[in-house]
Amino acid sequence: MESFIYMDHAATVPTRPEVVEKMLPCFTEQFANISSTYTIAQRDKATVQKARETIAEVLNASADEIYFTSGGSEADNWALKGVAESYAAKGRHVIVSAIEHHAVLHTAEYLEKHGYEVTYLPVDENGIVRMEELKNSIRPDTILISVMFANNEIGTIQPIEEIGKLAHEHGVLFHTDAVQAFGQVPIDVRQMHIDLLSASGHKLAGPKGIGLLYVRKGIRLANLIHGGGQERGRRAGTENVPGIVGFAEAVRLAAETMGERAERMSELRDYFMDRLLAEIPYVRANGDRKRRLPGNVNVSIQFVEGESLLIMLDRKGVCASSGSACTSGSLDPSHVLLAIGLPHEIAHGSLRFSLGEDNTKEQVDFVVDSLKEIVQRLRSMSPLYEDFISEQKKANA
Amino acid sequence: MEPYSEKVMDHFSNPRNVGEIQDASGVGTVGNAKCGDIMRIYLDVDDNQVIRDVKFKTFGCGAAIATSSMATEMIKGKTIEEALKLTNKAVMEALDGLPPVKVHCSLLAEEAVHAAIWDYAQKHHLAIEGLRPPKADIHEEETGCPV
């Protein structure tokens, strides 16, 4: 394969070789369906239980509060639909932030079609939920607040503990989509008053096709998938043993290296952002500079469009992503960038680089240098830039 | 999204006729920054109504830049009458097709050519058969972009 610089770790992360190694025997020797009664099935069941315990420990949960799913999207769907169904007698009002992943937002819209009311909570210019506004939107019939731990596009980390506390003071359940945060920043479900939490394996160098929903003991949650007694009767389907084992190993490794990794990546991230802001004119940093995922870089580059930037970066072997409408096939740019108040035309020119532990300073330098050239080239053919420059000349004349 | 054809990638990476024309015979700008694409076409037309030179500037995605490049190439050296016959379909075919979500870029290119010719006709007080005033923005009706 040609050499490339991968800076799209928020999309997915290559599975660690140690993780793959742990998984491999689960395809061949440890292949049993763990619902069976014979010895080898019981042995494999113990392996799954151990994996469950490993993950629970990292979250400060107990093993029987962890429910394995097919991924983060299923976990989000289950949390919202499950709570909505089980607590309908108490109320039919749900609060979600405006910058949630579509797995939450589209599920909320689905609930609206089924007789629930949803408040889409606005965020401030850095993407952080305003506590006063959240408090004011809680009603007697509110059953659930869902606010993501950290945003996938702009990396902003929410005041999760405060939100959890507020929810519990009002007798409301609190769900957080921690797909981006898990393995990157410390999470303690007890201390942070989290009732339900979604996570995904492949975002932290585990395999794809495995995720989890943490459900605090005592919470009622209607089943999403019916047809078997797996996951204590709450989520049917033969266990994805290789996935579960790989997920647990990835979580263990992520937890072990978290502090050192976060420090190194935050430093690289800040260096990256600082260079972009200093060396390319008319660039805006998106998201909170401090309360931010260690690897997340998000900027809007004025007068150019995101997809063009991405294709040109790709031709230099750089993998990144954009909030431009053109990359999603929809007509509107990213809902997250619009929610933090960016005008459409600025949102169209946004780029996200999500760093991973293998990225180096040399790679960042290469990307910044390439981007400077690319932006210059695209601006030279941009009528918006032409107008801007002629306006400036007029103003200075 | 579907990948771009080699021709689209070629015209995006090495766009033809990028730039401005000082004192152009006609200039047309279409599209909307809010929707993510703006095209501007400059024409230099001689006394026989032949397009001597054409330049463009485009803010937009890969397809927007490629369709602008191809459209300018297709009308260069042609008469105004011939240029008016340029359709978005012809531009798309010349590029070996576009992904369905990018068809509006070719409409924008066709519209930009018309807008530049309209401007030329206005400046020179010419009545040209088949020439219609440019739409301010084709998005709303053609693609539903909520401007």
Coordinates of C-alpha atoms in Angstrom, one line a residue:
Chain A
M1 CA 0.0 0.0 0.0
E2 CA 1.1 3.6 -0.7
S3 CA 2.3 5.4 2.4
F4 CA -0.3 7.7 3.9
I5 CA -0.8 9.8 7.0
Y6 CA -3.9 8.8 8.9
M7 CA -5.5 11.6 10.9
D8 CA -9.0 10.4 11.1
H9 CA -9.0 8.4 14.4
A10 CA -12.4 9.8 15.4
A11 CA -13.8 7.8 12.5
T12 CA -12.0 4.6 13.4
V13 CA -8.7 3.4 14.7
P14 CA -6.6 0.4 13.4
T15 CA -7.0 -2.6 15.7
R16 CA -3.9 -3.0 17.9
P17 CA -1.9 -6.2 17.1
E18 CA -2.1 -7.3 20.8
V19 CA -5.9 -7.1 20.5
V20 CA -6.0 -9.1 17.3
E21 CA -3.7 -11.7 19.0
K22 CA -6.2 -12.1 21.9
M23 CA -9.1 -12.4 19.4
L24 CA -7.7 -15.0 17.1
P25 CA -8.2 -18.1 19.3
C26 CA -11.8 -17.1 19.7
F27 CA -12.4 -17.8 16.1
T28 CA -10.9 -21.2 16.1
E29 CA -10.3 -23.0 19.4
Q30 CA -12.6 -21.0 21.7
F31 CA -15.4 -21.1 19.2
A32 CA -18.2 -22.4 21.4
N33 CA -21.7 -20.8 21.7
I34 CA -21.5 -19.9 25.4
S35 CA -25.1 -20.5 26.0
S36 CA -24.4 -24.3 25.7
T37 CA -23.9 -26.5 28.7
Y38 CA -20.8 -28.5 27.8
T39 CA -17.4 -27.9 29.3
I40 CA -15.8 -25.9 26.4
A41 CA -18.7 -23.6 26.3
Q42 CA -18.5 -23.0 30.0
R43 CA -14.7 -22.3 29.6
D44 CA -15.5 -19.7 26.9
K45 CA -18.3 -18.2 29.0
A46 CA -15.7 -17.6 31.7
T47 CA -13.5 -15.7 29.1
V48 CA -16.5 -13.5 28.3
Q49 CA -17.2 -12.9 32.0
K50 CA -13.6 -11.9 32.5
A51 CA -13.7 -9.4 29.6
R52 CA -16.9 -8.0 31.1
E53 CA -15.2 -7.5 34.4
T54 CA -12.2 -5.8 32.9
I55 CA -14.3 -3.2 31.1
A56 CA -16.6 -2.7 34.2
E57 CA -13.6 -2.0 36.4
V58 CA -12.3 0.7 34.1
L59 CA -15.7 2.4 34.2
N60 CA -16.1 1.8 38.0
A61 CA -19.2 -0.2 37.2
S62 CA -20.0 -3.8 38.1
A63 CA -19.8 -6.5 35.5
D64 CA -23.6 -7.2 35.5
E65 CA -24.2 -3.5 34.5
I66 CA -22.3 -4.0 31.2
Y67 CA -24.4 -5.1 28.2
F68 CA -22.6 -5.9 25.0
T69 CA -24.1 -4.5 21.7
S70 CA -23.1 -4.4 18.1
G71 CA -21.6 -1.0 18.6
G72 CA -22.1 2.6 19.7
S73 CA -25.1 3.3 17.5
E74 CA -27.1 0.3 18.8
A75 CA -26.2 1.3 22.4
D76 CA -27.5 4.9 21.7
N77 CA -30.7 3.6 20.1
W78 CA -31.3 1.2 23.0
A79 CA -30.7 3.7 25.7
L80 CA -33.2 6.2 24.3
K81 CA -35.9 3.8 23.0
G82 CA -35.5 1.6 26.0
V83 CA -35.9 4.3 28.6
A84 CA -38.7 6.0 26.6
E85 CA -40.7 2.8 26.6
S86 CA -40.0 1.7 30.2
Y87 CA -40.7 5.2 31.7
A88 CA -43.6 6.3 29.5
A89 CA -45.9 6.1 32.5
K90 CA -43.8 8.7 34.3
G91 CA -43.5 11.1 31.3
R92 CA -42.8 11.5 27.7
H93 CA -40.2 14.2 27.6
V94 CA -36.6 13.7 26.6
I95 CA -33.7 16.3 26.5
V96 CA -30.8 15.8 24.2
S97 CA -28.1 18.3 23.2
A98 CA -28.2 19.8 19.8
I99 CA -24.7 18.4 18.9
E100 CA -25.3 14.8 19.6
H101 CA -24.3 12.1 17.2
H102 CA -27.0 11.2 14.7
A103 CA -27.4 7.9 16.5
V104 CA -29.0 9.9 19.3
L105 CA -30.5 12.7 17.3
H106 CA -32.3 10.5 14.8
T107 CA -33.5 8.2 17.6
A108 CA -34.9 11.3 19.3
E109 CA -36.7 12.3 16.1
Y110 CA -38.0 8.7 15.9
L111 CA -39.4 9.1 19.5
E112 CA -41.0 12.4 18.5
K113 CA -42.9 10.5 15.8
H114 CA -44.1 8.1 18.5
G115 CA -45.7 10.5 20.9
Y116 CA -42.7 11.8 22.8
E117 CA -41.5 15.4 23.2
V118 CA -37.9 16.2 22.7
T119 CA -36.0 19.3 23.7
Y120 CA -32.9 19.9 21.6
L121 CA -30.7 21.8 24.0
P122 CA -28.5 24.5 22.4
V123 CA -24.8 24.8 23.2
D124 CA -22.5 27.7 23.6
E125 CA -20.0 28.9 21.0
N126 CA -17.5 26.2 22.1
G127 CA -20.1 23.5 22.1
I128 CA -20.7 23.2 25.8
V129 CA -24.1 22.7 27.3
R130 CA -25.3 25.7 29.4
M131 CA -26.2 24.3 32.8
E132 CA -28.8 27.0 33.5
E133 CA -30.6 26.3 30.2
L134 CA -30.5 22.6 30.9
K135 CA -32.0 23.1 34.3
N136 CA -34.8 25.3 32.9
S137 CA -35.7 22.7 30.3
I138 CA -36.3 19.9 32.9
R139 CA -40.0 19.4 33.4
P140 CA -42.0 17.1 35.7
D141 CA -42.5 14.7 32.8
T142 CA -38.9 14.6 31.8
I143 CA -37.6 11.1 31.9
L144 CA -34.2 11.3 30.3
I145 CA -31.3 13.7 29.6
S146 CA -28.8 12.5 26.9
V147 CA -25.6 14.6 26.5
M148 CA -22.6 13.2 24.8
F149 CA -19.4 12.9 26.9
A150 CA -17.2 14.4 24.1
N151 CA -18.2 15.6 20.7
N152 CA -17.0 13.6 17.6
E153 CA -16.5 16.7 15.4
I154 CA -15.1 19.5 17.6
G155 CA -13.9 17.4 20.5
T156 CA -15.5 19.5 23.2
I157 CA -15.9 17.7 26.5
Q158 CA -19.1 18.3 28.5
P159 CA -19.3 19.0 32.2
I160 CA -20.6 15.4 32.6
E161 CA -20.5 15.2 36.4
E162 CA -22.5 18.5 36.8
I163 CA -25.1 17.3 34.3
G164 CA -25.4 13.9 36.0
K165 CA -25.8 15.6 39.4
L166 CA -28.5 18.0 38.0
A167 CA -30.4 15.1 36.4
H168 CA -30.4 13.1 39.6
E169 CA -31.5 16.1 41.7
H170 CA -34.5 16.2 39.5
G171 CA -35.1 12.5 39.4
V172 CA -34.2 12.3 35.7
L173 CA -32.1 9.5 34.2
F174 CA -28.9 10.5 32.5
H175 CA -27.4 8.9 29.4
T176 CA -24.1 9.8 27.9
D177 CA -22.7 8.7 24.5
A178 CA -19.1 8.2 25.4
V179 CA -18.1 6.7 22.1
Q180 CA -15.4 9.3 21.5
A181 CA -14.4 9.8 25.1
F182 CA -14.0 6.2 26.3
G183 CA -10.3 5.3 26.5
Q184 CA -9.3 8.9 26.0
V185 CA -10.3 10.6 29.3
P186 CA -11.1 9.1 32.7
I187 CA -14.7 8.0 33.1
D188 CA -16.3 7.0 36.5
V189 CA -19.9 6.2 36.1
R190 CA -20.6 6.4 39.9
Q191 CA -18.8 9.6 40.6
M192 CA -20.3 11.2 37.5
H193 CA -23.9 10.1 38.2
I194 CA -24.2 8.3 34.8
D195 CA -27.1 6.0 34.5
L196 CA -26.5 4.8 31.0
L197 CA -23.4 5.0 28.9
S198 CA -22.6 4.0 25.3
A199 CA -19.2 3.0 24.1
S200 CA -17.7 1.4 21.0
G201 CA -14.8 -1.0 20.5
H202 CA -13.2 0.3 17.3
K203 CA -12.7 3.9 18.5
L204 CA -10.2 2.8 21.0
A205 CA -8.2 0.4 18.8
G206 CA -10.5 -2.6 19.4
P207 CA -12.5 -4.4 16.7
K208 CA -15.5 -3.1 14.8
G209 CA -18.9 -4.6 15.4
I210 CA -18.7 -4.5 19.2
G211 CA -19.9 -1.9 21.7
L212 CA -21.6 -1.7 25.0
L213 CA -24.3 0.0 27.0
Y214 CA -23.7 0.4 30.7
V215 CA -27.0 0.3 32.5
R216 CA -27.0 1.2 36.2
K217 CA -28.5 -1.5 38.4
G218 CA -32.2 -1.0 39.0
I219 CA -32.9 0.9 35.8
R220 CA -35.7 -0.6 33.7
L221 CA -34.9 -0.8 30.1
A222 CA -37.1 -2.3 27.4
N223 CA -35.4 -4.8 25.1
L224 CA -34.3 -3.6 21.7
I225 CA -33.4 -7.0 20.3
H226 CA -35.6 -10.0 21.1
G227 CA -34.9 -13.7 20.6
G228 CA -32.7 -15.2 23.2
G229 CA -31.5 -15.1 26.8
Q230 CA -28.1 -13.5 26.2
E231 CA -27.0 -10.5 28.2
R232 CA -29.2 -11.5 31.2
G233 CA -32.2 -11.7 28.8
R234 CA -31.9 -8.0 27.8
R235 CA -30.1 -8.2 24.5
A236 CA -30.6 -11.3 22.4
G237 CA -28.1 -12.7 19.9
T238 CA -25.2 -15.2 20.2
E239 CA -22.3 -13.4 21.9
N240 CA -19.6 -11.9 19.7
V241 CA -16.9 -13.6 21.7
P242 CA -13.9 -12.5 19.6
G243 CA -15.3 -8.9 19.6
I244 CA -15.9 -8.9 23.4
V245 CA -12.5 -10.3 24.1
G246 CA -10.8 -7.8 21.7
F247 CA -12.8 -4.9 23.1
A248 CA -11.8 -5.8 26.7
E249 CA -8.1 -6.0 25.7
A250 CA -8.3 -2.7 23.9
V251 CA -10.0 -1.1 26.9
R252 CA -7.4 -2.5 29.3
L253 CA -4.5 -1.2 27.1
A254 CA -6.2 2.2 26.7
A255 CA -6.7 2.6 30.4
E256 CA -3.2 1.6 31.1
T257 CA -1.7 4.1 28.8
M258 CA -4.3 6.9 29.1
G259 CA -2.4 9.5 31.2
E260 CA 0.8 9.4 29.2
R261 CA -1.0 9.2 25.9
A262 CA -3.4 12.1 26.6
E263 CA -0.5 14.3 27.6
R264 CA 1.5 13.6 24.5
M265 CA -1.5 13.9 22.2
S266 CA -2.8 17.1 23.7
E267 CA 0.7 18.6 23.2
L268 CA 0.7 17.5 19.5
R269 CA -2.9 18.7 19.1
D270 CA -2.1 22.2 20.5
Y271 CA 1.1 22.4 18.4
F272 CA -1.0 21.5 15.3
M273 CA -3.8 24.0 16.1
D274 CA -1.3 26.8 16.9
R275 CA 0.6 26.3 13.7
L276 CA -2.6 26.3 11.6
L277 CA -3.9 29.5 13.3
A278 CA -0.6 31.3 13.1
E279 CA 0.4 30.4 9.5
I280 CA -2.8 30.3 7.5
P281 CA -4.8 33.6 7.5
Y282 CA -8.5 33.6 8.1
V283 CA -8.7 30.3 10.0
R284 CA -10.9 29.8 13.0
A285 CA -10.5 27.2 15.7
N286 CA -13.7 25.3 16.5
G287 CA -14.5 23.9 19.9
D288 CA -13.1 24.6 23.4
R289 CA -9.3 24.9 23.4
K290 CA -9.0 23.4 26.8
R291 CA -12.0 21.1 27.5
R292 CA -11.2 19.1 24.5
L293 CA -10.4 15.5 23.4
P294 CA -6.6 15.0 23.3
G295 CA -6.4 14.2 19.6
N296 CA -9.0 16.6 18.2
V297 CA -8.1 19.4 15.8
N298 CA -11.0 21.2 14.1
V299 CA -10.7 24.4 12.1
S300 CA -12.7 26.4 9.6
I301 CA -10.7 27.8 6.7
Q302 CA -12.5 30.8 5.1
F303 CA -13.2 31.1 1.4
V304 CA -12.6 27.5 0.5
E305 CA -14.7 24.4 0.6
G306 CA -14.1 21.3 2.7
E307 CA -14.4 18.6 0.1
S308 CA -11.9 20.3 -2.1
L309 CA -9.5 20.5 0.8
L310 CA -10.0 16.8 1.6
I311 CA -9.4 15.6 -2.0
M312 CA -6.3 17.6 -2.2
L313 CA -5.1 16.4 1.1
D314 CA -5.9 12.8 0.0
R315 CA -3.7 13.3 -3.0
K316 CA -0.9 14.0 -0.6
G317 CA -1.8 10.9 1.3
V318 CA -3.4 12.7 4.2
C319 CA -6.7 11.2 5.6
A320 CA -8.9 13.7 7.4
S321 CA -12.6 14.7 7.4
S322 CA -14.8 17.7 7.0
G323 CA -18.1 19.1 8.2
S324 CA -18.9 20.3 4.7
A325 CA -22.2 19.3 3.2
C326 CA -20.5 18.0 0.1
T327 CA -18.8 15.2 2.0
S328 CA -22.0 13.9 3.6
G329 CA -24.2 14.0 0.4
S330 CA -26.6 16.2 2.2
L331 CA -27.1 19.9 1.5
D332 CA -26.5 21.3 5.0
P333 CA -23.1 21.4 6.6
S334 CA -22.5 19.7 9.9
H335 CA -25.2 20.3 12.5
V336 CA -22.5 20.6 15.2
L337 CA -20.8 23.5 13.5
L338 CA -24.1 25.2 12.9
A339 CA -25.1 24.7 16.5
I340 CA -21.9 26.5 17.7
G341 CA -23.0 29.4 15.6
L342 CA -20.9 29.1 12.5
P343 CA -22.5 30.6 9.4
H344 CA -23.0 28.1 6.6
E345 CA -20.3 29.4 4.4
I346 CA -17.7 29.1 7.2
A347 CA -18.9 25.6 8.2
H348 CA -18.5 24.4 4.6
G349 CA -14.8 25.1 4.9
S350 CA -14.1 23.1 8.0
L351 CA -11.6 20.3 8.5
R352 CA -11.2 17.8 11.3
F353 CA -7.9 16.0 12.0
S354 CA -8.2 13.4 14.8
L355 CA -4.8 12.3 15.9
G356 CA -3.8 8.9 17.2
E357 CA -0.9 7.7 19.2
D358 CA 1.2 6.8 16.1
N359 CA 1.0 10.4 14.7
T360 CA 4.2 12.3 14.9
K361 CA 5.3 16.0 15.0
E362 CA 6.9 15.4 11.6
Q363 CA 3.6 14.3 10.2
V364 CA 1.8 17.3 11.6
D365 CA 4.5 19.5 10.0
F366 CA 4.0 17.8 6.7
V367 CA 0.2 18.3 6.9
V368 CA 0.4 21.9 7.9
D369 CA 2.9 22.7 5.1
S370 CA 0.8 20.8 2.6
L371 CA -2.4 22.5 3.8
K372 CA -0.8 26.0 3.4
E373 CA -0.1 25.2 -0.2
I374 CA -3.6 23.7 -0.8
V375 CA -5.4 26.6 0.8
Q376 CA -3.4 29.1 -1.2
R377 CA -4.2 27.2 -4.4
L378 CA -7.9 26.9 -3.7
R379 CA -8.2 30.5 -2.6
S380 CA -6.6 31.6 -5.8
M381 CA -9.6 30.1 -7.6
S382 CA -12.2 31.3 -5.1
P383 CA -14.6 34.1 -6.1
L384 CA -15.3 34.6 -2.4
Y385 CA -11.6 35.3 -1.7
E386 CA -11.4 37.6 -4.8
D387 CA -14.4 39.6 -3.5
F388 CA -12.9 39.7 0.0
I389 CA -9.6 41.0 -1.2
S390 CA -11.1 43.6 -3.5
E391 CA -13.3 44.8 -0.6
Q392 CA -10.2 45.1 1.6
K393 CA -8.4 47.1 -1.1
K394 CA -11.4 49.4 -1.3
A395 CA -11.5 49.8 2.4
N396 CA -7.8 50.6 2.6
A397 CA -7.8 53.0 -0.4
Chain B
M1 CA -20.4 9.0 -1.9
E2 CA -19.5 7.5 -5.3
P3 CA -16.0 8.2 -6.4
Y4 CA -15.3 10.8 -9.1
S5 CA -14.3 9.7 -12.6
E6 CA -10.7 10.1 -13.7
K7 CA -11.8 13.1 -15.9
V8 CA -13.4 14.9 -12.9
M9 CA -10.2 14.3 -10.9
D10 CA -8.1 15.6 -13.8
H11 CA -10.2 18.8 -14.2
F12 CA -10.2 19.3 -10.4
S13 CA -6.5 18.8 -10.0
N14 CA -5.5 20.7 -13.2
P15 CA -8.3 23.0 -13.8
R16 CA -8.3 24.8 -17.2
N17 CA -9.0 28.5 -17.5
V18 CA -8.7 29.5 -13.9
G19 CA -8.4 33.2 -13.3
E20 CA -10.0 36.6 -14.1
I21 CA -10.3 38.7 -17.2
Q22 CA -9.8 42.4 -16.7
D23 CA -12.4 44.5 -18.5
A24 CA -14.3 41.3 -19.5
S25 CA -17.0 41.5 -22.1
G26 CA -19.3 39.7 -19.7
V27 CA -19.2 38.3 -16.1
G28 CA -21.7 35.9 -14.5
T29 CA -21.8 34.7 -10.9
V30 CA -24.2 32.1 -9.7
G31 CA -24.6 30.0 -6.6
N32 CA -24.6 30.7 -3.0
A33 CA -21.9 30.5 -0.3
K34 CA -24.5 29.2 2.1
C35 CA -25.0 26.2 -0.1
G36 CA -21.3 25.7 -0.5
D37 CA -20.8 26.6 -4.1
I38 CA -20.3 29.8 -6.2
M39 CA -19.1 30.0 -9.8
R40 CA -18.0 33.1 -11.6
I41 CA -17.3 33.0 -15.4
Y42 CA -15.5 35.8 -17.3
L43 CA -15.9 36.1 -21.1
D44 CA -13.8 37.9 -23.6
V45 CA -15.9 38.1 -26.7
D46 CA -14.8 39.5 -30.1
D47 CA -16.8 41.6 -32.6
N48 CA -18.0 38.4 -34.3
Q49 CA -19.5 37.2 -31.1
V50 CA -16.8 34.5 -30.8
I51 CA -15.6 33.7 -27.2
R52 CA -11.9 34.6 -27.6
D53 CA -11.1 33.8 -24.0
V54 CA -12.9 32.5 -20.9
K55 CA -11.8 32.3 -17.3
F56 CA -13.5 31.1 -14.1
K57 CA -13.3 31.2 -10.4
T58 CA -15.2 28.7 -8.2
F59 CA -15.7 28.2 -4.5
G60 CA -17.0 24.7 -4.0
C61 CA -16.4 21.0 -4.0
G62 CA -14.3 18.9 -6.4
A63 CA -17.3 18.5 -8.8
A64 CA -18.0 22.3 -8.8
I65 CA -14.4 23.0 -9.8
A66 CA -14.3 20.3 -12.4
T67 CA -17.6 21.3 -14.1
S68 CA -16.5 24.9 -14.2
S69 CA -13.2 23.9 -15.8
M70 CA -14.9 21.6 -18.4
A71 CA -17.7 24.1 -19.2
T72 CA -15.1 26.8 -19.9
E73 CA -13.1 24.5 -22.1
M74 CA -16.3 23.6 -24.0
I75 CA -17.2 27.2 -24.9
K76 CA -13.8 28.6 -25.6
G77 CA -13.5 29.5 -29.3
K78 CA -17.2 29.0 -29.8
T79 CA -19.7 31.7 -30.8
I80 CA -22.2 33.0 -28.2
E81 CA -24.9 31.2 -30.0
E82 CA -23.1 27.9 -29.7
A83 CA -22.2 28.6 -26.1
L84 CA -25.8 29.1 -25.2
K85 CA -26.5 25.6 -26.4
L86 CA -24.2 24.1 -23.7
T87 CA -26.2 21.9 -21.4
N88 CA -25.4 20.5 -18.0
K89 CA -25.9 17.1 -19.5
A90 CA -23.1 17.7 -22.1
V91 CA -20.8 18.9 -19.4
M92 CA -21.5 15.8 -17.3
E93 CA -21.0 13.5 -20.3
A94 CA -17.7 15.2 -21.1
L95 CA -16.6 14.4 -17.6
D96 CA -17.7 10.8 -17.8
G97 CA -20.5 11.4 -15.4
L98 CA -20.9 12.8 -11.9
P99 CA -22.2 11.1 -8.7
P100 CA -26.0 11.8 -8.4
V101 CA -25.5 14.2 -5.4
K102 CA -23.2 16.3 -7.6
V103 CA -25.5 16.8 -10.6
H104 CA -26.4 20.3 -9.4
C105 CA -22.8 21.3 -9.9
S106 CA -23.2 20.8 -13.7
L107 CA -26.5 22.8 -13.6
L108 CA -24.6 25.6 -11.9
A109 CA -21.9 25.5 -14.6
E110 CA -24.5 25.8 -17.3
E111 CA -26.2 28.6 -15.4
A112 CA -22.8 30.4 -14.9
V113 CA -22.2 30.4 -18.7
H114 CA -25.7 31.8 -19.3
A115 CA -25.2 34.5 -16.7
A116 CA -21.9 35.6 -18.2
I117 CA -23.5 35.8 -21.7
W118 CA -26.5 37.7 -20.2
D119 CA -24.1 40.2 -18.7
Y120 CA -22.4 40.5 -22.1
A121 CA -25.7 41.1 -23.9
Q122 CA -26.8 43.7 -21.3
K123 CA -23.5 45.6 -21.6
H124 CA -23.6 45.6 -25.4
H125 CA -27.4 46.1 -25.7
L126 CA -27.8 43.0 -27.7
A127 CA -31.0 40.9 -28.0
I128 CA -29.9 37.2 -28.2
E129 CA -32.4 34.6 -29.1
G130 CA -32.9 31.9 -26.5
L131 CA -31.0 34.0 -23.8
R132 CA -32.9 34.1 -20.5
P133 CA -32.1 36.2 -17.5
P134 CA -29.9 34.3 -15.0
K135 CA -31.6 32.9 -11.9
A136 CA -30.2 34.4 -8.8
D137 CA -29.7 31.0 -7.4
I138 CA -30.6 27.6 -8.9
H139 CA -30.4 25.8 -5.7
E140 CA -33.8 26.3 -4.3
E141 CA -35.7 24.8 -7.2
E142 CA -33.1 22.4 -8.5
T143 CA -31.7 20.9 -5.3
G144 CA -33.7 22.2 -2.4
C145 CA -30.8 24.0 -0.6
P146 CA -32.7 26.1 1.9
V147 CA -31.1 29.5 1.2

